[in-house]
Amino acid sequence: MAFIESTDWKHDSGAVMQNSNVLSGEKMRTGLNRQLVLLIAISILCIGALSVVSAAEAGTSAPIISHATPEQIQLINELWGSDITIGEYMEKVHPEHLVDVPDDVKKDMYQRKMHWPDETDEKNIAGLSKLQSLTVTGRIQKYSSTRIIYGAGATMSSGTASYIYVEAFLVNAADSQVDSTSASTTGAGSVDTGDKMYFWPDNGSYHVHAWGYTITPDLEDSDHTGSITIP
């Protein structure tokens, strides 16, 4: 009697082994992908930690940029030209820039006279920083008949300061401050307000008075831009 060998079990066994290999490969790939994602996440965390440590070691902080409120603009106009110190000005008008500022830095602010950055005081301020290295630059641009872009920056030619501050005052034809933007930081050699947009200005001419100072070293400078006309 002849026996016919069935090959069905061979096909089934091969299929099972093939499926098993496929599943094993997929599990390995899944495991490798998870490990890769984990390594990437750890690397990102390490880079972030190094950046924080580096900033802390350098004593730097993220700049504080402040756009004046109508109440602050009113205070600026009321105080303009008065005999006060930088510390008094900062406390009354811009307390947001004093948050986390060390006491010794604040003490220095209260010992320095406030030089208002109008045209008559520019020569006095320039004299203070003539032998030092702080440059304040204001800027203004007529973006359209309904918008003005302005701002200011302060830069030391070398080194860093314990504290550096700059403010741009937008001034109208009546020589009144209608808007202001300011910026400060610690452990840096420069700071900038960025570009501030002023909407719906009244018709007339506008310019910027820019003023800045540093603490340790004690430097000060100002700038007076040309005028633009609306409309």
PDB file of C-alpha atoms in Angstrom:
ATOM      1  CA  MET A   1       0.000   0.000   0.000  1.00  0.00           C
ATOM      2  CA  ALA A   2       1.399   3.374  -0.940  1.00  0.00           C
ATOM      3  CA  PHE A   3       1.341   6.231   1.535  1.00  0.00           C
ATOM      4  CA  ILE A   4       0.973   9.819   0.314  1.00  0.00           C
ATOM      5  CA  GLU A   5       2.793  12.279   2.525  1.00  0.00           C
ATOM      6  CA  SER A   6       0.729  15.359   3.288  1.00  0.00           C
ATOM      7  CA  THR A   7       2.543  18.679   2.924  1.00  0.00           C
ATOM      8  CA  ASP A   8      -0.155  20.801   4.600  1.00  0.00           C
ATOM      9  CA  TRP A   9       1.599  20.669   7.979  1.00  0.00           C
ATOM     10  CA  LYS A  10       4.818  21.908   6.366  1.00  0.00           C
ATOM     11  CA  HIS A  11       3.059  24.901   4.844  1.00  0.00           C
ATOM     12  CA  ASP A  12       1.306  25.673   8.136  1.00  0.00           C
ATOM     13  CA  SER A  13       4.551  25.359  10.090  1.00  0.00           C
ATOM     14  CA  GLY A  14       6.393  27.652   7.634  1.00  0.00           C
ATOM     15  CA  ALA A  15       3.642  30.235   7.825  1.00  0.00           C
ATOM     16  CA  VAL A  16       3.698  30.179  11.627  1.00  0.00           C
ATOM     17  CA  MET A  17       7.464  30.596  11.668  1.00  0.00           C
ATOM     18  CA  GLN A  18       7.256  33.438   9.122  1.00  0.00           C
ATOM     19  CA  ASN A  19       4.559  35.232  11.125  1.00  0.00           C
ATOM     20  CA  SER A  20       6.596  34.758  14.278  1.00  0.00           C
ATOM     21  CA  ASN A  21       9.649  36.297  12.624  1.00  0.00           C
ATOM     22  CA  VAL A  22       7.584  39.257  11.388  1.00  0.00           C
ATOM     23  CA  LEU A  23       6.151  39.839  14.857  1.00  0.00           C
ATOM     24  CA  SER A  24       9.596  39.603  16.425  1.00  0.00           C
ATOM     25  CA  GLY A  25      10.952  42.120  13.912  1.00  0.00           C
ATOM     26  CA  GLU A  26       8.106  44.513  14.590  1.00  0.00           C
ATOM     27  CA  LYS A  27       8.651  44.239  18.350  1.00  0.00           C
ATOM     28  CA  MET A  28      12.362  44.923  17.904  1.00  0.00           C
ATOM     29  CA  ARG A  29      11.674  47.949  15.734  1.00  0.00           C
ATOM     30  CA  THR A  30       9.092  49.229  18.223  1.00  0.00           C
ATOM     31  CA  GLY A  31      11.561  48.771  21.060  1.00  0.00           C
ATOM     32  CA  LEU A  32      14.313  50.573  19.156  1.00  0.00           C
ATOM     33  CA  ASN A  33      11.976  53.430  18.255  1.00  0.00           C
ATOM     34  CA  ARG A  34      10.993  53.865  21.899  1.00  0.00           C
ATOM     35  CA  GLN A  35      14.642  53.873  22.963  1.00  0.00           C
ATOM     36  CA  LEU A  36      15.465  56.424  20.262  1.00  0.00           C
ATOM     37  CA  VAL A  37      12.610  58.714  21.360  1.00  0.00           C
ATOM     38  CA  LEU A  38      13.766  58.389  24.977  1.00  0.00           C
ATOM     39  CA  LEU A  39      17.360  59.256  24.058  1.00  0.00           C
ATOM     40  CA  ILE A  40      16.220  62.308  22.069  1.00  0.00           C
ATOM     41  CA  ALA A  41      14.064  63.496  24.975  1.00  0.00           C
ATOM     42  CA  ILE A  42      16.940  63.070  27.439  1.00  0.00           C
ATOM     43  CA  SER A  43      19.290  64.957  25.087  1.00  0.00           C
ATOM     44  CA  ILE A  44      16.853  67.879  24.801  1.00  0.00           C
ATOM     45  CA  LEU A  45      16.488  68.037  28.575  1.00  0.00           C
ATOM     46  CA  CYS A  46      20.262  67.994  29.029  1.00  0.00           C
ATOM     47  CA  ILE A  47      20.752  70.787  26.472  1.00  0.00           C
ATOM     48  CA  GLY A  48      18.063  72.862  28.202  1.00  0.00           C
ATOM     49  CA  ALA A  49      19.670  72.283  31.589  1.00  0.00           C
ATOM     50  CA  LEU A  50      23.070  73.335  30.262  1.00  0.00           C
ATOM     51  CA  SER A  51      21.553  76.535  28.831  1.00  0.00           C
ATOM     52  CA  VAL A  52      19.954  77.388  32.171  1.00  0.00           C
ATOM     53  CA  VAL A  53      23.170  76.676  34.058  1.00  0.00           C
ATOM     54  CA  SER A  54      25.198  78.741  31.598  1.00  0.00           C
ATOM     55  CA  ALA A  55      22.813  81.678  31.966  1.00  0.00           C
ATOM     56  CA  ALA A  56      22.880  81.385  35.741  1.00  0.00           C
ATOM     57  CA  GLU A  57      26.680  81.244  35.791  1.00  0.00           C
ATOM     58  CA  ALA A  58      26.847  84.328  33.580  1.00  0.00           C
ATOM     59  CA  GLY A  59      24.371  86.168  35.815  1.00  0.00           C
ATOM     60  CA  THR A  60      22.139  87.041  32.875  1.00  0.00           C
ATOM     61  CA  SER A  61      18.370  87.150  32.807  1.00  0.00           C
ATOM     62  CA  ALA A  62      15.713  87.354  30.132  1.00  0.00           C
ATOM     63  CA  PRO A  63      15.015  91.004  29.225  1.00  0.00           C
ATOM     64  CA  ILE A  64      11.939  92.650  30.702  1.00  0.00           C
ATOM     65  CA  ILE A  65      10.132  94.640  28.006  1.00  0.00           C
ATOM     66  CA  SER A  66       7.381  96.990  29.108  1.00  0.00           C
ATOM     67  CA  HIS A  67       4.912  99.082  27.113  1.00  0.00           C
ATOM     68  CA  ALA A  68       3.698 102.022  29.151  1.00  0.00           C
ATOM     69  CA  THR A  69       0.042 102.230  30.158  1.00  0.00           C
ATOM     70  CA  PRO A  70      -1.926 105.508  29.906  1.00  0.00           C
ATOM     71  CA  GLU A  71      -1.402 105.917  33.662  1.00  0.00           C
ATOM     72  CA  GLN A  72       2.361 105.553  33.279  1.00  0.00           C
ATOM     73  CA  ILE A  73       2.408 108.055  30.413  1.00  0.00           C
ATOM     74  CA  GLN A  74       0.560 110.540  32.630  1.00  0.00           C
ATOM     75  CA  LEU A  75       3.160 110.034  35.373  1.00  0.00           C
ATOM     76  CA  ILE A  76       6.030 110.506  32.903  1.00  0.00           C
ATOM     77  CA  ASN A  77       4.609 113.847  31.774  1.00  0.00           C
ATOM     78  CA  GLU A  78       3.975 114.960  35.366  1.00  0.00           C
ATOM     79  CA  LEU A  79       7.514 114.092  36.452  1.00  0.00           C
ATOM     80  CA  TRP A  80       9.319 115.272  33.302  1.00  0.00           C
ATOM     81  CA  GLY A  81      12.027 117.772  34.170  1.00  0.00           C
ATOM     82  CA  SER A  82      11.665 117.362  37.930  1.00  0.00           C
ATOM     83  CA  ASP A  83      14.623 117.002  40.285  1.00  0.00           C
ATOM     84  CA  ILE A  84      14.484 113.312  41.186  1.00  0.00           C
ATOM     85  CA  THR A  85      16.806 110.317  41.165  1.00  0.00           C
ATOM     86  CA  ILE A  86      16.786 107.417  38.744  1.00  0.00           C
ATOM     87  CA  GLY A  87      15.575 105.204  41.589  1.00  0.00           C
ATOM     88  CA  GLU A  88      12.601 107.474  42.281  1.00  0.00           C
ATOM     89  CA  TYR A  89      11.687 107.494  38.601  1.00  0.00           C
ATOM     90  CA  MET A  90      11.883 103.719  38.328  1.00  0.00           C
ATOM     91  CA  GLU A  91       9.876 103.193  41.527  1.00  0.00           C
ATOM     92  CA  LYS A  92       7.104 105.601  40.555  1.00  0.00           C
ATOM     93  CA  VAL A  93       6.837 104.908  36.832  1.00  0.00           C
ATOM     94  CA  HIS A  94       8.359 101.493  36.123  1.00  0.00           C
ATOM     95  CA  PRO A  95       8.274  99.272  39.221  1.00  0.00           C
ATOM     96  CA  GLU A  96       7.976  96.268  36.883  1.00  0.00           C
ATOM     97  CA  HIS A  97      11.651  96.771  36.000  1.00  0.00           C
ATOM     98  CA  LEU A  98      12.697  96.511  39.660  1.00  0.00           C
ATOM     99  CA  VAL A  99      11.353  93.001  40.225  1.00  0.00           C
ATOM    100  CA  ASP A 100      14.152  90.719  41.509  1.00  0.00           C
ATOM    101  CA  VAL A 101      16.737  93.509  41.134  1.00  0.00           C
ATOM    102  CA  PRO A 102      19.356  93.213  43.932  1.00  0.00           C
ATOM    103  CA  ASP A 103      19.220  95.799  46.718  1.00  0.00           C
ATOM    104  CA  ASP A 104      22.735  97.079  46.013  1.00  0.00           C
ATOM    105  CA  VAL A 105      21.706  97.879  42.419  1.00  0.00           C
ATOM    106  CA  LYS A 106      18.584  99.717  43.624  1.00  0.00           C
ATOM    107  CA  LYS A 107      20.714 101.650  46.125  1.00  0.00           C
ATOM    108  CA  ASP A 108      22.915 102.871  43.281  1.00  0.00           C
ATOM    109  CA  MET A 109      19.828 104.016  41.330  1.00  0.00           C
ATOM    110  CA  TYR A 110      18.709 106.184  44.261  1.00  0.00           C
ATOM    111  CA  GLN A 111      22.130 107.846  44.423  1.00  0.00           C
ATOM    112  CA  ARG A 112      22.082 108.962  40.791  1.00  0.00           C
ATOM    113  CA  LYS A 113      20.294 112.034  39.502  1.00  0.00           C
ATOM    114  CA  MET A 114      17.683 111.573  36.795  1.00  0.00           C
ATOM    115  CA  HIS A 115      18.790 113.291  33.563  1.00  0.00           C
ATOM    116  CA  TRP A 116      15.743 113.832  31.397  1.00  0.00           C
ATOM    117  CA  PRO A 117      16.546 113.032  27.767  1.00  0.00           C
ATOM    118  CA  ASP A 118      15.363 116.250  26.180  1.00  0.00           C
ATOM    119  CA  GLU A 119      17.472 118.356  23.876  1.00  0.00           C
ATOM    120  CA  THR A 120      18.883 120.609  26.614  1.00  0.00           C
ATOM    121  CA  ASP A 121      20.099 117.690  28.713  1.00  0.00           C
ATOM    122  CA  GLU A 122      21.690 115.631  25.944  1.00  0.00           C
ATOM    123  CA  LYS A 123      25.019 117.450  26.256  1.00  0.00           C
ATOM    124  CA  ASN A 124      25.050 116.863  30.013  1.00  0.00           C
ATOM    125  CA  ILE A 125      24.349 113.160  29.623  1.00  0.00           C
ATOM    126  CA  ALA A 126      26.931 112.824  26.853  1.00  0.00           C
ATOM    127  CA  GLY A 127      29.459 114.374  29.217  1.00  0.00           C
ATOM    128  CA  LEU A 128      28.760 111.747  31.850  1.00  0.00           C
ATOM    129  CA  SER A 129      29.526 108.876  29.517  1.00  0.00           C
ATOM    130  CA  LYS A 130      32.175 110.536  27.373  1.00  0.00           C
ATOM    131  CA  LEU A 131      34.985 108.517  28.955  1.00  0.00           C
ATOM    132  CA  GLN A 132      32.874 105.366  29.125  1.00  0.00           C
ATOM    133  CA  SER A 133      31.250 103.130  26.572  1.00  0.00           C
ATOM    134  CA  LEU A 134      27.452 103.217  26.465  1.00  0.00           C
ATOM    135  CA  THR A 135      25.619 104.135  23.285  1.00  0.00           C
ATOM    136  CA  VAL A 136      21.863 104.692  23.212  1.00  0.00           C
ATOM    137  CA  THR A 137      20.128 104.797  19.833  1.00  0.00           C
ATOM    138  CA  GLY A 138      16.498 105.687  19.221  1.00  0.00           C
ATOM    139  CA  ARG A 139      14.550 104.934  16.051  1.00  0.00           C
ATOM    140  CA  ILE A 140      11.223 105.956  14.534  1.00  0.00           C
ATOM    141  CA  GLN A 141       9.408 105.085  11.321  1.00  0.00           C
ATOM    142  CA  LYS A 142       6.151 106.171   9.771  1.00  0.00           C
ATOM    143  CA  TYR A 143       4.581 102.818   8.950  1.00  0.00           C
ATOM    144  CA  SER A 144       1.378 104.360   7.564  1.00  0.00           C
ATOM    145  CA  SER A 145      -0.917 107.314   8.194  1.00  0.00           C
ATOM    146  CA  THR A 146      -2.372 105.366  11.124  1.00  0.00           C
ATOM    147  CA  ARG A 147       0.722 103.695  12.610  1.00  0.00           C
ATOM    148  CA  ILE A 148       4.145 104.660  13.930  1.00  0.00           C
ATOM    149  CA  ILE A 149       6.894 102.165  14.735  1.00  0.00           C
ATOM    150  CA  TYR A 150       9.535 103.190  17.247  1.00  0.00           C
ATOM    151  CA  GLY A 151      11.994 101.826  19.802  1.00  0.00           C
ATOM    152  CA  ALA A 152      15.496 102.132  21.238  1.00  0.00           C
ATOM    153  CA  GLY A 153      18.582 100.145  22.125  1.00  0.00           C
ATOM    154  CA  ALA A 154      21.499 100.586  24.528  1.00  0.00           C
ATOM    155  CA  THR A 155      24.866  98.938  23.880  1.00  0.00           C
ATOM    156  CA  MET A 156      28.178  98.857  25.723  1.00  0.00           C
ATOM    157  CA  SER A 157      31.235  98.746  23.486  1.00  0.00           C
ATOM    158  CA  SER A 158      32.743  96.050  25.693  1.00  0.00           C
ATOM    159  CA  GLY A 159      32.009  94.104  28.840  1.00  0.00           C
ATOM    160  CA  THR A 160      28.733  93.727  30.709  1.00  0.00           C
ATOM    161  CA  ALA A 161      26.843  95.633  33.385  1.00  0.00           C
ATOM    162  CA  SER A 162      25.122  94.427  36.521  1.00  0.00           C
ATOM    163  CA  TYR A 163      21.999  96.156  35.219  1.00  0.00           C
ATOM    164  CA  ILE A 164      21.218  97.863  31.907  1.00  0.00           C
ATOM    165  CA  TYR A 165      18.084  99.846  31.008  1.00  0.00           C
ATOM    166  CA  VAL A 166      16.786 101.710  27.955  1.00  0.00           C
ATOM    167  CA  GLU A 167      13.579 103.613  27.249  1.00  0.00           C
ATOM    168  CA  ALA A 168      12.121 105.224  24.141  1.00  0.00           C
ATOM    169  CA  PHE A 169       9.695 108.125  24.621  1.00  0.00           C
ATOM    170  CA  LEU A 170       7.447 108.947  21.666  1.00  0.00           C
ATOM    171  CA  VAL A 171       7.042 112.732  21.640  1.00  0.00           C
ATOM    172  CA  ASN A 172       4.515 114.828  19.706  1.00  0.00           C
ATOM    173  CA  ALA A 173       4.813 118.341  18.248  1.00  0.00           C
ATOM    174  CA  ALA A 174       3.735 119.855  21.578  1.00  0.00           C
ATOM    175  CA  ASP A 175       6.756 118.142  23.184  1.00  0.00           C
ATOM    176  CA  SER A 176       4.533 115.865  25.273  1.00  0.00           C
ATOM    177  CA  GLN A 177       5.192 112.168  25.732  1.00  0.00           C
ATOM    178  CA  VAL A 178       2.364 110.210  24.111  1.00  0.00           C
ATOM    179  CA  ASP A 179       3.812 106.708  24.418  1.00  0.00           C
ATOM    180  CA  SER A 180       6.777 104.826  25.828  1.00  0.00           C
ATOM    181  CA  THR A 181       8.464 101.437  25.621  1.00  0.00           C
ATOM    182  CA  SER A 182      11.306 100.236  27.846  1.00  0.00           C
ATOM    183  CA  ALA A 183      13.562  97.250  28.427  1.00  0.00           C
ATOM    184  CA  SER A 184      16.005  96.082  31.097  1.00  0.00           C
ATOM    185  CA  THR A 185      18.160  93.087  31.927  1.00  0.00           C
ATOM    186  CA  THR A 186      21.021  92.028  34.192  1.00  0.00           C
ATOM    187  CA  GLY A 187      24.509  90.746  33.459  1.00  0.00           C
ATOM    188  CA  ALA A 188      24.460  91.908  29.831  1.00  0.00           C
ATOM    189  CA  GLY A 189      26.163  94.409  27.564  1.00  0.00           C
ATOM    190  CA  SER A 190      23.128  95.441  25.562  1.00  0.00           C
ATOM    191  CA  VAL A 191      19.347  95.617  25.676  1.00  0.00           C
ATOM    192  CA  ASP A 192      16.664  96.638  23.172  1.00  0.00           C
ATOM    193  CA  THR A 193      12.980  97.485  23.457  1.00  0.00           C
ATOM    194  CA  GLY A 194      12.116  95.871  20.157  1.00  0.00           C
ATOM    195  CA  ASP A 195       9.749  97.684  17.795  1.00  0.00           C
ATOM    196  CA  LYS A 196       6.643  99.183  19.398  1.00  0.00           C
ATOM    197  CA  MET A 197       3.619 100.000  17.230  1.00  0.00           C
ATOM    198  CA  TYR A 198       1.685 103.166  18.070  1.00  0.00           C
ATOM    199  CA  PHE A 199      -1.771 103.232  16.487  1.00  0.00           C
ATOM    200  CA  TRP A 200      -3.958 106.115  15.341  1.00  0.00           C
ATOM    201  CA  PRO A 201      -1.646 109.066  16.064  1.00  0.00           C
ATOM    202  CA  ASP A 202      -3.049 112.575  15.690  1.00  0.00           C
ATOM    203  CA  ASN A 203      -1.827 114.557  12.709  1.00  0.00           C
ATOM    204  CA  GLY A 204       1.450 116.328  13.323  1.00  0.00           C
ATOM    205  CA  SER A 205       5.158 115.628  13.829  1.00  0.00           C
ATOM    206  CA  TYR A 206       6.649 112.989  16.122  1.00  0.00           C
ATOM    207  CA  HIS A 207      10.139 112.088  17.284  1.00  0.00           C
ATOM    208  CA  VAL A 208      11.770 109.847  19.878  1.00  0.00           C
ATOM    209  CA  HIS A 209      13.771 110.724  22.953  1.00  0.00           C
ATOM    210  CA  ALA A 210      15.793 107.656  23.898  1.00  0.00           C
ATOM    211  CA  TRP A 211      17.567 107.311  27.230  1.00  0.00           C
ATOM    212  CA  GLY A 212      19.506 104.526  28.908  1.00  0.00           C
ATOM    213  CA  TYR A 213      21.860 103.773  31.773  1.00  0.00           C
ATOM    214  CA  THR A 214      23.835 100.984  33.408  1.00  0.00           C
ATOM    215  CA  ILE A 215      24.662 100.078  36.986  1.00  0.00           C
ATOM    216  CA  THR A 216      28.195  98.841  37.694  1.00  0.00           C
ATOM    217  CA  PRO A 217      29.677 100.363  35.683  1.00  0.00           C
ATOM    218  CA  ASP A 218      27.673 103.573  36.028  1.00  0.00           C
ATOM    219  CA  LEU A 219      27.083 104.825  32.499  1.00  0.00           C
ATOM    220  CA  GLU A 220      24.379 106.939  30.886  1.00  0.00           C
ATOM    221  CA  ASP A 221      23.518 108.175  27.408  1.00  0.00           C
ATOM    222  CA  SER A 222      20.614 109.537  25.327  1.00  0.00           C
ATOM    223  CA  ASP A 223      19.580 110.057  21.744  1.00  0.00           C
ATOM    224  CA  HIS A 224      17.188 112.370  19.922  1.00  0.00           C
ATOM    225  CA  THR A 225      15.819 111.172  16.565  1.00  0.00           C
ATOM    226  CA  GLY A 226      14.644 113.193  13.623  1.00  0.00           C
ATOM    227  CA  SER A 227      10.912 113.789  13.144  1.00  0.00           C
ATOM    228  CA  ILE A 228       8.274 112.092  11.040  1.00  0.00           C
ATOM    229  CA  THR A 229       4.974 113.686  10.064  1.00  0.00           C
ATOM    230  CA  ILE A 230       1.444 112.253  10.177  1.00  0.00           C
ATOM    231  CA  PRO A 231      -0.323 111.981   7.798  1.00  0.00           C
TER     232      PRO A 231
END
